Amino acid sequence: MLAHALLGGVIYGCYFALVGLGLNLVFGVMRIVNLAHGDVLMLGAYAAFFLFHLFGLSPFIAAPVVIVGFFLLGLPFYYLVVPRLALAKDAEMLSLILFFGIQQIIEALAAIAFGSSERSIPGRVLGIGPFHLLGETLSRAWVIGGAIAAAAVLALYLYLYHTRSGLLTRAVMASREEALASGIDMHRISARAFAIGLALAGLAGVFAPFMLGSVTPAMGTSVNLAAFAVIIVGSLGNPLGTVAGGLIYGVGLLLMQTYASAWADLLPNLLLIGVLLVRPTGLLGRRVRLA
Amino acid sequence: MPADPPLLAARGIESGYGKVQVLWGAELAVGARESVVLLGPNGAGKTTALKVLLGLMPAWHGTISFAGSDITLWPSDRRVRAGMAYMSEIGVFTALSIAENLTIGGQFAQPAALRRRLDILYDAFPDLAARRSAAAGSLSGGQRKMLGIAKALAGSPRLLVMDEPSAGLSPLFVGQVITILRQFHQDGLALLIAEQNVKFLDLAEHVITLEGGRTGFSGSVAALMADDALHRAYFGL
Amino acid sequence: MSPEPPPLLAVDRLVKRFGGFRALDGVSFSLKAGEVLGLVGPNGSGKTTCINTISGLYPPDGGAVRFAGERLGGLAPHRRARLGINRTFQSPRPFASLTVRQNVALAAAYGRRHGAGGTVSLAALLAMLELDHLADRRAEDLNSAQQKQLDLARALATGPRLLLVDELAAGLNPAELTRMAERLAALARDGMALLVVEHLLSFLDRLTDRVIVMNAGREIFEGTLAAATREPEVVRVFLGSDHAG
Amino acid sequence: MRDFLAVGLPVVVIFALLPLIYANQLLLFNFVLFLILAQGLNAIYGFTGYLPFGYVGFFGAGAYGFALAVMHLAAPPGLALALAGLAAIVLAMILTPLLRLSGAYFAIANLAAAQAVYQVIANPALQEITKGPYGVSLASVFAPRLSYGAALLILAGVFALVAWLRHGRFGLALQAGRDDPVSAAMAGIPVVSARIIAWLISALIAGLAGGVFAWHISVFYPETAFDLSFSIFAIVFTLFGGAATLTGPIAGVLLLYGLYNLIGISVPQYFQLIYGALIVGLVLFLPRGLASLLQRRGIDVP
């Protein structure tokens, strides 16, 4: 049972790393707290649901569609909203309230458009039969969801560390001030990072029906709390630190579900508060700014 | 006196932070291939002046031109693309490697041109060439300064604007910085260096002093020495 | 021989580190009631750090600050204010959304030590700093010179015995400078001890002739201002080389 | 006191008289409830700048504090109400270290805390104590007119408190600490302890609101008492009217909650949509709320 929980935990860890990844990228580059992150994920899940039920398209096709679509929506959205925020005195706090408002809008629109009933995609569309790994039998949908999440994390790594645009993105994360002084076009880089953040959330959403269970318009808040737990446990402002946070979270969640299932829902919240109270700098790295 | 219009000219610059006005009509000009040292004690507005020239802070009043264009309202990335480079007092990204810092400096260059430029820079800065993939944060203060210069030069600028390259440096390193800057200046690079370290006057063809956010003295080093402008700018007594 | 009374402020080998950087590297000096001491030096020499450490914003990493004979240790800033230590800020930090009167009244209500400063009324304080006609304006609507006066008014409202002044002169016009210098001089005549960090030496010159010159967290000269500007070491530090003599 | 007499008291009196001419007492009660909650949020957000997304956690703690006191101690409503307030204060004391965090992290951690409290109370494993997800019934103490009256008393107290915060030395000290904690400390203000007091006061208000809510509706489920809409509504009403004033949150509640009910509760999503759009518009164009329209012209808004 322990081996199963640990193995499942690693798979879930990869998935939750993906859930936190976009949020952390946006925070790292723009110092903006995207409270609508979980709702973007929810929209990705609905996109996958409708592409499957209306057009019979599998999540493997929905994934690239969602990535490209959300990326293209993210660019204008950035220019519409974020530059105005940057002018404010306390941009971080204001961004939180602003995206809270955006979250409410998305959630309401989703409820109006899709209704509030629970939606799901049958797991068999990802392949039939159980999956055997290291002597354990796992759900095939889990393994695929985890593998795609790992691939997305790897893709972001390659972008950040092996392209010029990725280098400039890391430069902005390292020091906004020096990035400006170096003549980096902050808005171009930020808009791109913002759009990538949305695309990653959308991708996580496509596989949410298999990893998180059924989809509802109201799922955003709990996804957000999980995502914040992941990035705060990991390393705030450093997207790749999210992997460690995701793994800790995933393994913790599966262990809780295995040994204390009644209390498993508490994990993200307790982890979040616990880390913030005990070690406000995050377990692994960058500081959470203290008041 | 050169008849050509200056490469960079700033007229009547006023600026500041929030409600605190720091510059009260500063005047500055740098000719093509000229080196200008901006002298003044701390608090005189040197850093602010440079930031306004680079577009990192808005000019409340006044105009700035560079290479014949009015750049007063340009964003800073456009100014850098047009041939201005800025080395801030920090100068480098400590979290990134030496090679990455240089690539950021040359972000607007074509890959082939950047490679050629980096070869030249690594020749000029052998310390950096030996440790290309080391994090800039692992360098000593003097080496960081050298990296900052190399990074600023990676984009092959026409004008290098520097904020206190001597800050935090031992006299030995100050000498090295001056030597390397002289070398690039002789190859045609125009310099505008804000300093309180008078040693940099060795490099200057023209000196401007800032006193309380206004241009004080403007002239040759010899004239500066003849006048007691220097002592007045620093001690105000 | 009656023993000399202890100085009001005694800073003893004070050390403050930020990471590996020693912003204060063993600074010592003392200050008596009614005395004005200037603190000068290039940027980054540790002057403001010195003020921040004495006022309690930074805990010291070594050495001691004694006030009226008592060691302050890690005493919180608001308690130091109530003991009679106060300060102004290099760029003024008013309570932006409160009125000028509220700014000053709060400092008087919370910061005044027992039995102190009963002589100066709020109205007199506002009048002295030319803020009386602005009393009901929000602090954020003042210009920078007025905000500096407000910073000083707020510090004075606590009835300090020691006032730490950080770069008060920058941004003031000549007439304002003259009035400010006269005000500070008057405070010293009334027995207040002043530690004045200042770049504008001509301003400092009107207040005191006793200065400490700092460089790299250490004291490199103590004496009169005039002597300081002739001291080769000081000139070297200010100008960065021995170019000018 | 002037603000209380001019603005607060008339509102209380109007809501005391309205049941005589208007029959929907539950609706009136909800108005009073949101007036209390908005001012309670105002006490912490308006005066210290800390925005508690999980404000509903204190409300829920109060509701369950009341319910548990009635169910297990057979406490009379007055005592149960006091225990409701106490429950919220205890929760706030446990969460006090969150105040060390800067704004955004504080808000999120507070939200997580509210969720955690909900998950504990709704947990089937605790059915013996809390009745878990099956909800509580307090029919034995049901007395809608009394509980409405109690809500009005709480409202009057909360109005008086906020009026005092606006002009009293303590409230000004809080605002000074919000504007600049460093210079506030130099003015002799104990910024941290003042903030903690405001935090406990704000929690107490939500706890009392939760208690009186439990009393008034008498049958409810964990998801009713911990409904995130309580946080959202309180935040929207306060932001819309203008924080750190007495009138702002009142105007927010009367206008927005009035609108909410005027159009009808049947499609709550439309209101969520409108409220979301309002927040976005406020942040981008009017971050200090309606009150700032007047304040900008130099008019003092009570």
mmCIF file of C-alpha atoms in Angstrom, chain A residues 160-161 164 167-168 170-172 174-186 188, chain B residues 56 76-77 80 86 88 90-93 95-96 100 103-104 106-109 111 114 151:
data_model
loop_
_atom_site.group_PDB
_atom_site.id
_atom_site.type_symbol
_atom_site.label_atom_id
_atom_site.label_comp_id
_atom_site.label_asym_id
_atom_site.label_seq_id
_atom_site.Cartn_x
_atom_site.Cartn_y
_atom_site.Cartn_z
ATOM 1 C CA LEU A 160 13.676 29.102 -19.968
ATOM 2 C CA TYR A 161 17.186 27.692 -20.207
ATOM 3 C CA ARG A 164 17.018 33.756 -25.812
ATOM 4 C CA LEU A 167 16.911 33.873 -20.854
ATOM 5 C CA LEU A 168 15.371 37.348 -20.882
ATOM 6 C CA ARG A 170 14.847 34.655 -16.245
ATOM 7 C CA ALA A 171 16.636 37.989 -16.269
ATOM 8 C CA VAL A 172 13.379 39.755 -15.429
ATOM 9 C CA ALA A 174 16.257 37.746 -11.280
ATOM 10 C CA SER A 175 15.997 41.542 -11.111
ATOM 11 C CA ARG A 176 13.382 43.775 -12.658
ATOM 12 C CA GLU A 177 15.520 46.792 -12.017
ATOM 13 C CA GLU A 178 18.588 45.440 -13.759
ATOM 14 C CA ALA A 179 16.411 44.068 -16.559
ATOM 15 C CA LEU A 180 15.091 47.553 -17.245
ATOM 16 C CA ALA A 181 18.601 48.957 -17.074
ATOM 17 C CA SER A 182 19.685 46.349 -19.616
ATOM 18 C CA GLY A 183 17.108 47.547 -22.124
ATOM 19 C CA ILE A 184 14.879 44.479 -21.904
ATOM 20 C CA ASP A 185 11.382 45.105 -23.257
ATOM 21 C CA MET A 186 9.575 44.250 -20.037
ATOM 22 C CA ARG A 188 6.933 41.888 -24.329
ATOM 23 C CA LEU B 56 14.283 54.557 -16.755
ATOM 24 C CA SER B 76 14.404 52.405 -22.654
ATOM 25 C CA ASP B 77 14.597 49.268 -24.787
ATOM 26 C CA VAL B 80 19.338 50.625 -26.080
ATOM 27 C CA TYR B 86 23.750 51.630 -19.499
ATOM 28 C CA SER B 88 23.871 50.568 -13.431
ATOM 29 C CA ILE B 90 24.573 46.847 -9.734
ATOM 30 C CA GLY B 91 25.617 46.166 -13.288
ATOM 31 C CA VAL B 92 24.964 42.419 -13.555
ATOM 32 C CA PHE B 93 22.403 39.704 -12.884
ATOM 33 C CA ALA B 95 21.718 34.846 -10.410
ATOM 34 C CA LEU B 96 22.697 34.297 -14.039
ATOM 35 C CA GLU B 100 24.052 34.643 -19.947
ATOM 36 C CA THR B 103 23.938 37.434 -24.060
ATOM 37 C CA ILE B 104 21.448 39.730 -22.342
ATOM 38 C CA GLY B 106 23.741 41.630 -26.716
ATOM 39 C CA GLN B 107 20.065 40.704 -26.864
ATOM 40 C CA PHE B 108 19.360 42.809 -29.933
ATOM 41 C CA ALA B 109 22.331 41.545 -31.984
ATOM 42 C CA PRO B 111 23.468 35.532 -33.374
ATOM 43 C CA LEU B 114 26.886 38.500 -31.100
ATOM 44 C CA LYS B 151 27.673 43.117 -20.621
#
